[in-house]
Short mmCIF file of C-alpha atoms and ligand atoms in Angstrom, two decimals:
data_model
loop_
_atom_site.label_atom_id
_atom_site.label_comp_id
_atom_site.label_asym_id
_atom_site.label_seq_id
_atom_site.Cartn_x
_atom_site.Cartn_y
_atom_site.Cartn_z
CA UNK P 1 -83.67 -52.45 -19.50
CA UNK P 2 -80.68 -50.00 -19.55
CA UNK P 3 -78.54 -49.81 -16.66
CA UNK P 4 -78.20 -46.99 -14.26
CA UNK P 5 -74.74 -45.32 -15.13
CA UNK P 6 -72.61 -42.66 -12.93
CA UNK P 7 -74.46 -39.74 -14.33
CA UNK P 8 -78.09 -40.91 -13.23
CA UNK P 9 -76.45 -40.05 -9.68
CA UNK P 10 -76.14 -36.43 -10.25
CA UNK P 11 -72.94 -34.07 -9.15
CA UNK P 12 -71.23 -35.58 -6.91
CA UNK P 13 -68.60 -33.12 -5.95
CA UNK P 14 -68.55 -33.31 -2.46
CA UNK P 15 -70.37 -35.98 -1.90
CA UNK P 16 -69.25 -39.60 -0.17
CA UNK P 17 -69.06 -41.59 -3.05
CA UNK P 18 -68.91 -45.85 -1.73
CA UNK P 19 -67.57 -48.12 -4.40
CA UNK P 20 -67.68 -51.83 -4.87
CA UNK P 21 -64.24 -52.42 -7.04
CA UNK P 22 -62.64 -55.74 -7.83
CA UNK P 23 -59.17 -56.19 -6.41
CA UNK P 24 -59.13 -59.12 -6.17
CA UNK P 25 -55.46 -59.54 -7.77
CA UNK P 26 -52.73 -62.84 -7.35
CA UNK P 27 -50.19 -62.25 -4.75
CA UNK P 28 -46.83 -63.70 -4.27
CA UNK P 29 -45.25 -63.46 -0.95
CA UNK P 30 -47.67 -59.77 -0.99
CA UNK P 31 -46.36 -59.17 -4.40
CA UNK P 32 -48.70 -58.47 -7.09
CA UNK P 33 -48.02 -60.64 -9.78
CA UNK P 34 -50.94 -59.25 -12.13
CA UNK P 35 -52.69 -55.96 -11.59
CA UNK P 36 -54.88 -55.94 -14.22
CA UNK P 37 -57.81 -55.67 -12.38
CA UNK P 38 -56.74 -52.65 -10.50
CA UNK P 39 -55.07 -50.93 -13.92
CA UNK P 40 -59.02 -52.08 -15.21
CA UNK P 41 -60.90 -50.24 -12.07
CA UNK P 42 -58.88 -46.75 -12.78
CA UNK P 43 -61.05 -44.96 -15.06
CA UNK P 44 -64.35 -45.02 -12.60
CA UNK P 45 -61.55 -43.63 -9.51
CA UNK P 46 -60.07 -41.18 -11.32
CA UNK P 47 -63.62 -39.90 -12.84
CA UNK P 48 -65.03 -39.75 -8.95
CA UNK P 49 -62.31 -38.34 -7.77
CA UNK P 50 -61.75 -35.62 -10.67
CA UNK P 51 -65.52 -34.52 -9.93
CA UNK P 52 -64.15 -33.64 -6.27
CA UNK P 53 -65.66 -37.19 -4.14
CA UNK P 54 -64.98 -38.50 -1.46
CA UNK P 55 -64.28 -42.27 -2.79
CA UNK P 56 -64.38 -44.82 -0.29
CA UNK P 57 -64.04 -48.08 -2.02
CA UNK P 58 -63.79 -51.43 -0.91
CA UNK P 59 -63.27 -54.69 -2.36
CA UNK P 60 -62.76 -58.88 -1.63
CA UNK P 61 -59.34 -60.65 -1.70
CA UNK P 62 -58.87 -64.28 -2.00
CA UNK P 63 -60.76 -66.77 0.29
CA UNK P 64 -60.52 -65.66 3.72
CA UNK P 65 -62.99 -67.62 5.93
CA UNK P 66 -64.75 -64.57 7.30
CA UNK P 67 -62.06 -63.29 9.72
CA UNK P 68 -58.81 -61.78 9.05
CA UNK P 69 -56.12 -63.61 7.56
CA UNK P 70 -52.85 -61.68 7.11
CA UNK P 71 -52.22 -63.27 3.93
CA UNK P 72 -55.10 -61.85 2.32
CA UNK P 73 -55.04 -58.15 3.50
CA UNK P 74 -55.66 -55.33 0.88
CA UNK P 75 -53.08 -53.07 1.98
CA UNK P 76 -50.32 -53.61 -1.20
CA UNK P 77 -53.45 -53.01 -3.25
CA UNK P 78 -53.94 -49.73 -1.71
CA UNK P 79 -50.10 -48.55 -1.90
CA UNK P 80 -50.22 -49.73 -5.49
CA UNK P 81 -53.36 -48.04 -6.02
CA UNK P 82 -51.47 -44.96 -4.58
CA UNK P 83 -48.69 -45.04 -7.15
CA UNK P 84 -50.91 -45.40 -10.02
CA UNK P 85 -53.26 -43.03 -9.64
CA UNK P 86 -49.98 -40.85 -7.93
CA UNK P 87 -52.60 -39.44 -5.19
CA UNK P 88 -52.42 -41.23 -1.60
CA UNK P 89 -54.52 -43.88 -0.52
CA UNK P 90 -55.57 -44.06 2.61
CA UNK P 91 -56.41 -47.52 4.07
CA UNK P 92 -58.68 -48.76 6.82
CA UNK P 93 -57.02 -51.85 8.63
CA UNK P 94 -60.81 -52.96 9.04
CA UNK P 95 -63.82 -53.37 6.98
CA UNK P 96 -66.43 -51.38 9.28
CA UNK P 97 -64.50 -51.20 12.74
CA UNK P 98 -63.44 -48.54 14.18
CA UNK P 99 -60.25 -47.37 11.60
CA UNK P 100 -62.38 -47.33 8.77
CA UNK P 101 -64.86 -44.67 10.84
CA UNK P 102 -61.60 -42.83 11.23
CA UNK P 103 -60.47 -43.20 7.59
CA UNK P 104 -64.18 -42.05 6.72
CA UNK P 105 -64.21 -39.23 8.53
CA UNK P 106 -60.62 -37.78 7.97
CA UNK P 107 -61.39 -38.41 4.06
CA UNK P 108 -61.69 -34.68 2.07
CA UNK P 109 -62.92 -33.64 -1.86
CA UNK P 110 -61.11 -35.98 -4.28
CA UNK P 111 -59.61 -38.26 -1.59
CA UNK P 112 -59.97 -42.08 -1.62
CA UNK P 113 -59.67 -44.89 0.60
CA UNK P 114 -59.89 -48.37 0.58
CA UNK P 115 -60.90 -50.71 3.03
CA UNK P 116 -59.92 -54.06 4.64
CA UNK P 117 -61.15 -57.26 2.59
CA UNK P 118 -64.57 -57.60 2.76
CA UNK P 119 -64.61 -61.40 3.41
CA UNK P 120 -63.09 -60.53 6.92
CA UNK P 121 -66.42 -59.89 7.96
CA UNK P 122 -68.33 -63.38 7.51
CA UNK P 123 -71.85 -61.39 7.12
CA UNK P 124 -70.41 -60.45 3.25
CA UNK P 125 -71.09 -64.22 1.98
CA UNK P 126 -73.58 -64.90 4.21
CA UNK P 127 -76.56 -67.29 2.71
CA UNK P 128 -78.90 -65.39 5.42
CA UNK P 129 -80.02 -62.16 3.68
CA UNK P 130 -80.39 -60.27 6.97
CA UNK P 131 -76.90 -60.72 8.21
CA UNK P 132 -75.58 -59.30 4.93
CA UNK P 133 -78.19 -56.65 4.85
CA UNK P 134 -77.18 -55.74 8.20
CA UNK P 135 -73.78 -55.56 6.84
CA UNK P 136 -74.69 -53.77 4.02
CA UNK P 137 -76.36 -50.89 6.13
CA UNK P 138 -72.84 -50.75 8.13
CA UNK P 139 -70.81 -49.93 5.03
CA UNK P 140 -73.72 -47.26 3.20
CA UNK P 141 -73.44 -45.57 6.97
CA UNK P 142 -72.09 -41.87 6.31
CA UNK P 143 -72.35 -42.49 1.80
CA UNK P 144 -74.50 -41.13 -0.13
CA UNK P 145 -74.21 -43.16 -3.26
CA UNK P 146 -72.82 -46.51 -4.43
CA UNK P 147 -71.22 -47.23 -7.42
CA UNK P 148 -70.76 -50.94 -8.13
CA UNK P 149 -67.84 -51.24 -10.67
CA UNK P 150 -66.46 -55.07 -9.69
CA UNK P 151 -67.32 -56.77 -12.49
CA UNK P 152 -66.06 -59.82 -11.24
CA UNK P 153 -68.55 -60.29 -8.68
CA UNK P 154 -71.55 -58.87 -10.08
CA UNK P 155 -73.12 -62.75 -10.27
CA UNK P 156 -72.44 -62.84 -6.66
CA UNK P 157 -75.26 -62.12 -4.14
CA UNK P 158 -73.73 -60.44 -1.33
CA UNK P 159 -73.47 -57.87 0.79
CA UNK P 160 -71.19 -55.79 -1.22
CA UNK P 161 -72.86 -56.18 -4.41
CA UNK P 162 -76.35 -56.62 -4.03
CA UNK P 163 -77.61 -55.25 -0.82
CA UNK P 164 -75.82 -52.21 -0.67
CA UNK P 165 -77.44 -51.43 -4.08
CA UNK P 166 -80.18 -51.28 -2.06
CA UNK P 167 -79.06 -49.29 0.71
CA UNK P 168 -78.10 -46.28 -1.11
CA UNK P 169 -78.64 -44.24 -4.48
CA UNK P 170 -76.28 -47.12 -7.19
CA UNK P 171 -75.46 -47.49 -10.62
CA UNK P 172 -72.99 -48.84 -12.24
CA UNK P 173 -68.99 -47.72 -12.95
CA UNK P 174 -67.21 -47.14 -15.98
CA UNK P 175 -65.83 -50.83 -16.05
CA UNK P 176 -69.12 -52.09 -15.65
CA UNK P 177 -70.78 -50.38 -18.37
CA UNK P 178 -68.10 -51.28 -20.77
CA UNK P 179 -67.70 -54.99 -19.98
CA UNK P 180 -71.64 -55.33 -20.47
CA UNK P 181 -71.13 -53.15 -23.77
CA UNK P 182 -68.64 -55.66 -25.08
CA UNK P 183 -69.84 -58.74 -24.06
CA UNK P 184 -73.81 -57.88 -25.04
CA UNK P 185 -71.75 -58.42 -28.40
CA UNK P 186 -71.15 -62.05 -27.65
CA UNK P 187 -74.63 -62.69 -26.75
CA UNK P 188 -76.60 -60.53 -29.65
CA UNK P 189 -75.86 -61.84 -33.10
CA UNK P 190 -72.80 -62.50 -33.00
CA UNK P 191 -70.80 -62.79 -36.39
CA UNK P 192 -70.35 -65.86 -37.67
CA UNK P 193 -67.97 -68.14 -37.07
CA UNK P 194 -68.66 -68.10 -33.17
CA UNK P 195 -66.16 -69.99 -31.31
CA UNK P 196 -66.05 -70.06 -27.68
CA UNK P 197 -62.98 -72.06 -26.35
CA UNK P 198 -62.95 -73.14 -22.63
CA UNK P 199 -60.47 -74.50 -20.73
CA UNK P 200 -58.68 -73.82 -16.86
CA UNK P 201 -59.29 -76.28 -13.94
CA UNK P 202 -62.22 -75.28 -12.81
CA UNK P 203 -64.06 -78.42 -14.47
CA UNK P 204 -67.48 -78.83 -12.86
CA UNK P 205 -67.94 -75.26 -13.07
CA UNK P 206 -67.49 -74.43 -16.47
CA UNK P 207 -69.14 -77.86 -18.07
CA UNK P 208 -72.06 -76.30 -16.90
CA UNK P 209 -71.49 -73.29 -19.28
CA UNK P 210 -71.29 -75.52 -22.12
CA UNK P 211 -74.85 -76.80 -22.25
CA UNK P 212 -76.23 -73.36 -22.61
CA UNK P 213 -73.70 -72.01 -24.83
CA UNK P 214 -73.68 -74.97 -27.09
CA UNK P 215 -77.25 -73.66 -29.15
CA UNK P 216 -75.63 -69.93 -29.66
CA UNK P 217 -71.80 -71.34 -31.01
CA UNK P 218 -70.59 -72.54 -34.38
CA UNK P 219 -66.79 -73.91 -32.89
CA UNK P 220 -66.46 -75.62 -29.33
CA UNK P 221 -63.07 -75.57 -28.60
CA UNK P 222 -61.97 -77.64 -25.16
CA UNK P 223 -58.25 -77.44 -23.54
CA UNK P 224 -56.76 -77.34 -19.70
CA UNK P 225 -57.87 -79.44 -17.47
CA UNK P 226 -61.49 -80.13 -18.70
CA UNK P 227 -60.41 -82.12 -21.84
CA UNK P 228 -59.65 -85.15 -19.49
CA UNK P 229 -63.05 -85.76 -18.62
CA UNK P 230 -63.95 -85.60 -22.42
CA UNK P 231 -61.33 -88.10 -23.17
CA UNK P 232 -62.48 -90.17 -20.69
CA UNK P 233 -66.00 -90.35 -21.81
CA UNK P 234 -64.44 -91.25 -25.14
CA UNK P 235 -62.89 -94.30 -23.56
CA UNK P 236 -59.47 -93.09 -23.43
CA UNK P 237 -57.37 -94.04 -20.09
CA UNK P 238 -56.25 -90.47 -19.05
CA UNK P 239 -54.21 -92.06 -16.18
CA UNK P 240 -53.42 -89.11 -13.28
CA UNK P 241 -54.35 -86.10 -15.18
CA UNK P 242 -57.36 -83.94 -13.78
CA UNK P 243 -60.45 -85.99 -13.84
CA UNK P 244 -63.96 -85.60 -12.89
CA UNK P 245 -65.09 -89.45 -13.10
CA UNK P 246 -68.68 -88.16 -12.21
CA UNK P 247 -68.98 -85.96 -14.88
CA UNK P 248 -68.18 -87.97 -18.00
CA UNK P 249 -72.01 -89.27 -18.18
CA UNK P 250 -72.36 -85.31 -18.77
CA UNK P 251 -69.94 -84.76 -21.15
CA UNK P 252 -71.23 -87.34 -23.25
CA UNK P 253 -74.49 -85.93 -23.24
CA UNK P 254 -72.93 -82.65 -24.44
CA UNK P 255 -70.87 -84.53 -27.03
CA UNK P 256 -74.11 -86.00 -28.55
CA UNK P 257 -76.16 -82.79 -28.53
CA UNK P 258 -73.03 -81.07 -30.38
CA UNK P 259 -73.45 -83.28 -33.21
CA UNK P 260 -77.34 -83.10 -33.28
CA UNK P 261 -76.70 -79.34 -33.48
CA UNK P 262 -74.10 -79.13 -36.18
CA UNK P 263 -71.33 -77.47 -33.38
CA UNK P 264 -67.61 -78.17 -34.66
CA UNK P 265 -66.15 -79.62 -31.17
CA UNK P 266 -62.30 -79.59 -31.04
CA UNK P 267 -60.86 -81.73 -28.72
CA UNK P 268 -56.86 -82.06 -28.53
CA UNK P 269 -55.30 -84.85 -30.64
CA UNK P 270 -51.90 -84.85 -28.76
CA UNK P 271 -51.21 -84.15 -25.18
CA UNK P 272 -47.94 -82.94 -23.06
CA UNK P 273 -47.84 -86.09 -20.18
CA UNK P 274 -45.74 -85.17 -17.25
CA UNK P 275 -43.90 -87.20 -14.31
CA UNK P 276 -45.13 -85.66 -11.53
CA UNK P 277 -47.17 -81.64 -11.21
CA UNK P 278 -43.79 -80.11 -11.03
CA UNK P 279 -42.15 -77.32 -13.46
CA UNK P 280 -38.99 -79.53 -14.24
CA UNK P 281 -40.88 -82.60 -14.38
CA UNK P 282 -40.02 -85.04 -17.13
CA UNK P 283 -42.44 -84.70 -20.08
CA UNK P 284 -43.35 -85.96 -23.67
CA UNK P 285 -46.33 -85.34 -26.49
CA UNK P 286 -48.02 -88.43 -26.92
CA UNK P 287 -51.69 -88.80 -28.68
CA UNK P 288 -54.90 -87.67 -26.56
CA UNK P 289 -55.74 -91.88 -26.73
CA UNK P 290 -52.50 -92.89 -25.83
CA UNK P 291 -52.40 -90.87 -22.08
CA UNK P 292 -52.03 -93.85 -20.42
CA UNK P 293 -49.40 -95.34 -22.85
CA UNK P 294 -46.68 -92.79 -22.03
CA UNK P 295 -43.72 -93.48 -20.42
CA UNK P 296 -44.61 -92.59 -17.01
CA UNK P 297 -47.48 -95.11 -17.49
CA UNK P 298 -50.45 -94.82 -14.79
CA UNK P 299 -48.12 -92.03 -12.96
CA UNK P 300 -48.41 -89.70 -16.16
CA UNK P 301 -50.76 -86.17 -15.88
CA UNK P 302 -51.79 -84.33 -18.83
CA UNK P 303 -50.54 -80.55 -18.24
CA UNK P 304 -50.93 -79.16 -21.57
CA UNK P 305 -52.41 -79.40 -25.42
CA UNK P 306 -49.91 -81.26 -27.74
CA UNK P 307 -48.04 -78.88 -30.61
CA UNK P 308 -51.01 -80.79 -33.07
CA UNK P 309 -53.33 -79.46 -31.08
CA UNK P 310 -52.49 -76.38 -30.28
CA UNK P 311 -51.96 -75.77 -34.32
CA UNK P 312 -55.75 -77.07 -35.01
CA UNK P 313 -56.97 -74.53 -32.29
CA UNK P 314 -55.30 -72.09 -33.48
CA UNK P 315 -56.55 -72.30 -36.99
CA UNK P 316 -60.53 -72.19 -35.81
CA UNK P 317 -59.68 -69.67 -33.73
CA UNK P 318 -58.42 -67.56 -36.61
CA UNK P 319 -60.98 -68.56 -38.52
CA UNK P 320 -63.50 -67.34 -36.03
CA UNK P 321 -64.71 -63.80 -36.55
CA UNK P 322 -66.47 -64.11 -33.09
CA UNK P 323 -64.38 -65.61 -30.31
CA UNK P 324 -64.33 -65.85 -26.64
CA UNK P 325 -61.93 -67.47 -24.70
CA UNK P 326 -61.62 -68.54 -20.77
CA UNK P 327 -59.35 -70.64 -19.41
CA UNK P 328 -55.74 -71.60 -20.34
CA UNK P 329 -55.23 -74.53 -22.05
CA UNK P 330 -52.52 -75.61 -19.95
CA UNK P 331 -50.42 -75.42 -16.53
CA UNK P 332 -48.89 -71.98 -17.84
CA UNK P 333 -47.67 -70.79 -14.86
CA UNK P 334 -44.66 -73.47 -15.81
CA UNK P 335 -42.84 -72.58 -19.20
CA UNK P 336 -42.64 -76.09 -20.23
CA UNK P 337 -46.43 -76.78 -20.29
CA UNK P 338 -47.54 -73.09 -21.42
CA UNK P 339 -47.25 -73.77 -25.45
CA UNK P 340 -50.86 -74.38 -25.88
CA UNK P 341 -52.20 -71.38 -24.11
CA UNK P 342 -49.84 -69.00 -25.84
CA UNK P 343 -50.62 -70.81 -29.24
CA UNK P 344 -54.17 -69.85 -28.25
CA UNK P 345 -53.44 -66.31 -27.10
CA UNK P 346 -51.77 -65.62 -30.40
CA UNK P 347 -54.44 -67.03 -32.48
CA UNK P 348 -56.95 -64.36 -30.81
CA UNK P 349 -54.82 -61.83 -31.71
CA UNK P 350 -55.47 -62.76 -35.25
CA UNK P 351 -59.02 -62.62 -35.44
CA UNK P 352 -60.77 -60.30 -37.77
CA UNK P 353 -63.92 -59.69 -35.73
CA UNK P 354 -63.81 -59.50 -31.80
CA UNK P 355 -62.06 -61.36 -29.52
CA UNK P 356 -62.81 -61.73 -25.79
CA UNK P 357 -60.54 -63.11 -23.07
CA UNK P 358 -62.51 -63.65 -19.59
CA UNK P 359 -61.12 -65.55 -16.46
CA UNK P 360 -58.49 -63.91 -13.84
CA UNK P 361 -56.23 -66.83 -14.72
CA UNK P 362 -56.48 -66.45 -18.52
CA UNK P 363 -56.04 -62.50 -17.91
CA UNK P 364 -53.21 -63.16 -15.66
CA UNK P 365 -51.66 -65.31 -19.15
CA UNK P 366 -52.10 -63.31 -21.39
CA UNK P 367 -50.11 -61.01 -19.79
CA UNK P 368 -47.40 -63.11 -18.48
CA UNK P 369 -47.05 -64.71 -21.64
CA UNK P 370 -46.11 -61.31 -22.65
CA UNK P 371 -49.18 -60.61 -24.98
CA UNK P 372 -50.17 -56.59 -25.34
CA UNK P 373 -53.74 -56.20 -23.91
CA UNK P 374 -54.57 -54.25 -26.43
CA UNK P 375 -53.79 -57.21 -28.76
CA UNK P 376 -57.62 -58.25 -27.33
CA UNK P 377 -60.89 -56.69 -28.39
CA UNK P 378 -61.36 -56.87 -24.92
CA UNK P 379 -59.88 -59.03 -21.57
CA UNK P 380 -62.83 -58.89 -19.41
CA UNK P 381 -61.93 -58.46 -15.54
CA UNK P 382 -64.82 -61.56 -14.72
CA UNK P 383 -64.22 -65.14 -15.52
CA UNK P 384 -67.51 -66.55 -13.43
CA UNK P 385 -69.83 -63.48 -13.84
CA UNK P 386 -68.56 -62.87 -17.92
CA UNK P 387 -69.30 -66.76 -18.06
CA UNK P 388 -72.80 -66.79 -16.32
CA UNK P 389 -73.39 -63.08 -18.72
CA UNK P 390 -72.95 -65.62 -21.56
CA UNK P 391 -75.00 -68.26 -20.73
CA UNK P 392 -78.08 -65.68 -19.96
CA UNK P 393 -78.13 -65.92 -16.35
CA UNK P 394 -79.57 -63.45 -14.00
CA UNK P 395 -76.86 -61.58 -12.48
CA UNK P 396 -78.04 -60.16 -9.26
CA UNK P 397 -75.70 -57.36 -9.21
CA UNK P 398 -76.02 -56.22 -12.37
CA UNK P 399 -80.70 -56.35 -12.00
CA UNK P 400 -80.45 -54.20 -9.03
CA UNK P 401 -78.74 -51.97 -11.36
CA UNK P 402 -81.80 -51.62 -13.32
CA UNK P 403 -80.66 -53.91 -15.76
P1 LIG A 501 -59.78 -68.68 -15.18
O1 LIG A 501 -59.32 -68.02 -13.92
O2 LIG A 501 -59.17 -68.07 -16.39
O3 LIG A 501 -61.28 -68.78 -15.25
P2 LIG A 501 -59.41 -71.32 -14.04
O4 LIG A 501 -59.33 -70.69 -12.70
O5 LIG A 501 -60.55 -72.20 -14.33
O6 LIG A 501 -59.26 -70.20 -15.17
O7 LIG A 501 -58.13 -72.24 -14.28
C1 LIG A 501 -56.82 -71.75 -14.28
C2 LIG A 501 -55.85 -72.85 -13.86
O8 LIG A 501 -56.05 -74.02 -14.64
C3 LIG A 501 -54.42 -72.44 -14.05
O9 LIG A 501 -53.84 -72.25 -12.78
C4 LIG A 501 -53.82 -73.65 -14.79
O10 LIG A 501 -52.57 -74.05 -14.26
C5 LIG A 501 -54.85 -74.72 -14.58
N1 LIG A 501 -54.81 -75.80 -15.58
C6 LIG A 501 -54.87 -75.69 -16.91
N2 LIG A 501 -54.71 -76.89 -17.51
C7 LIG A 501 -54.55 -77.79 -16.52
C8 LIG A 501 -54.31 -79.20 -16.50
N3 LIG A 501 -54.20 -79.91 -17.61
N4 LIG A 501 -54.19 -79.79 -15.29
C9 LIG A 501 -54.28 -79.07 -14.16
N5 LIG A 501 -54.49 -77.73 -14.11
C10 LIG A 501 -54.62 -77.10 -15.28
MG1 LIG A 502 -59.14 -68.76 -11.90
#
């Protein structure tokens, strides 16, 4: 089924318009280091706000543990929101206290404000359904639509996402409707090569992608800190890189059903062993079953894709006419072990077909690594939610769309 977009909710001039966004951006010391995912949520605001709304929107930041945490307030989102959309932002220093009534009620045709991280209020992640019903009911008070455009959570089931849906008249954003647009690509018939190449630290996580992407994909291409539990089930000694011990019966398994199914799996060849997890660390290449031989014997960690590997990547990524990438290949946030990721990033910008870059991380590279966005078919704003898309899960967010 199609998905309810903005115009199924009707002229909305006037109207109190409450929207889920995705701000959920890396700080530094309250410095934005990426705002891609606020530059990504612009086109929704500004077409709510251009009809004459009243936009309240409201989003999640980091972990909190369901109470405020200083570190993880929204307010240099909303001053940054502010100077890029060059209209004021007015922000609510709580999620449904008393300010944001105030903010609420002060708001006029073609204002917006934003409110106070969500996860302040421990009722958004709640497991119990009524608590985050209740909460839901708090924030649709005084709206008369919701517009859920936070593409990053849309796999999530809380308050935010999936009960307000409920609460109120919803459909989904602008950003919404495109990232389903490009990455229903991915999922029906894709061109051929298909190569989806994973990577990042998240290991358990995204090992579970790989058994239901491995039946759609021609090219399996593993980096970052994943590959370590592949070399391990190999036999290889991967001394103190990341390792999930209890996953390498798994990863076997998926090794085996990659041959049965004819799927090309690239793992690296050659691997960048460092001293210690430090940017200045001592390091040298040495071959992906020779981790433990390095210098820095049983101390070594693996922290990026050797210069072997990163070429052979490259090359089936080219190749590829199909390819979707999540998770850097290496610690890129330090220069010396970012080769393989940029190798990576450049080879996407090579493909003749369409390339898709999910994961805030492998966003947040990209552009550090000083890569264009529009270099990209597309960099989706959801590493989790474009990942569960992929593997055909129900996304509760997006069904109580209508889709
Ligand atoms: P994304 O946000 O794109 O989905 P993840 O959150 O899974 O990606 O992972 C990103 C992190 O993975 C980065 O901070 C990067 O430093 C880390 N990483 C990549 N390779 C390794 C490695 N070999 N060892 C430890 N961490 C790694
Ligand atoms: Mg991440």
């Amino acid at each position: 089924m199609a998905i309810r977009t903005l115009e199924t909710l009707g002229d909305l001039a006037g109207r109190t318009v409450l929207i889920r966004c995705d701000f959920n951006v890396p700080l530094e010391d309250g410095r934005i280091t990426d705002e891609g995912r606020i530059v990504a949520s612009l086109p929704t605001l500004r077409a709510l706000l251009e009809q004459g709304a009243k936009v309240v929107a409201m989003s999640h930041l980091g972990r909190p543990k369901g109470a405020p945490e200083e570190r993880y307030s929204l307010a240099p989102v909303a001053a940054r929101l502010g100077e890029l959309l060059g209209q004021e932002v007015a922000f609510a220093t709580d999620t449904v206290g008393e300010d944001a009534q105030r903010v609420r009620i002060a708001l006029q045709d073609g204002q917006l404000a934003l409110l106070e991280n969500l996860r302040f209020d421990p009722r958004e992640t709640s497991k119990d359904a009524g608590e985050r019903a209740e909460l839901a009911a708090e924030l649709a008070a005084g709206a008369d639509v919701f517009v859920s455009d936070g593409f990053g959570v849309v796999h999530r089931e809380q308050a935010s996402v999936f009960e307000v849906a409920q609460a109120l008249p919803s459909a989904a954003g602008l950003l919404v409707a495109k990232e389903l647009e490009v990455l229903s690509r991915l999922t029906e018939s894709p061109e051929r090569p298909y190569a989806v190449v994973l990577g990042g630290s998240k290991v358990s996580d995204k090992l579970g992608v790989i058994e239901h992407l491995l039946p759609r994909v021609d090219r399996l291409v593993i980096g970052g800190g994943m590959l370590f539990t592949f070399l391990k089930a190999l036999g290889h000694d991967v001394a103190s890189s990341l390792l999930e011990e209890d996953q390498v019966e798994r990863v076997l398994g998926y090794m085996k059903q990659a041959e049965e199914l004819g799927v090309q799996l690239l793992l690296p060849t050659d691997v960048v062993v460092a001293e210690s997890f430090s940017a200045d660390a001592a390091h040298e290449t040495v071959a992906a079953d020779a981790i433990g031989g390095s210098r820095f014997g049983a101390k070594g960690i693996g922290l990026d894709i050797g210069p072997d590997s990163a070429a052979a990547f490259a090359e089936a990524i080219r190749t590829s006419r199909t390819v979707f990438w999540n998770g850097p290949m290496g610690v890129f946030e330090m220069p010396a072990f970012a080769h393989g990721t940029k190798a990576v990033a450049q080879a996407l910008t090579e493909v003749d077909g369409l390339a898709v870059v999910g994961g805030g991380d492998s966003a947040a590279a990209v552009r550090g690594l000083g890569f264009d966005d529009a270099a990209f078919g597309h960099i989706s704003t959801g590493g989790g939610a474009s990942l569960e898309f992929l593997e055909g899960a129900r996304l509760p967010g997006l069904e109580v769309l209508g889709w």
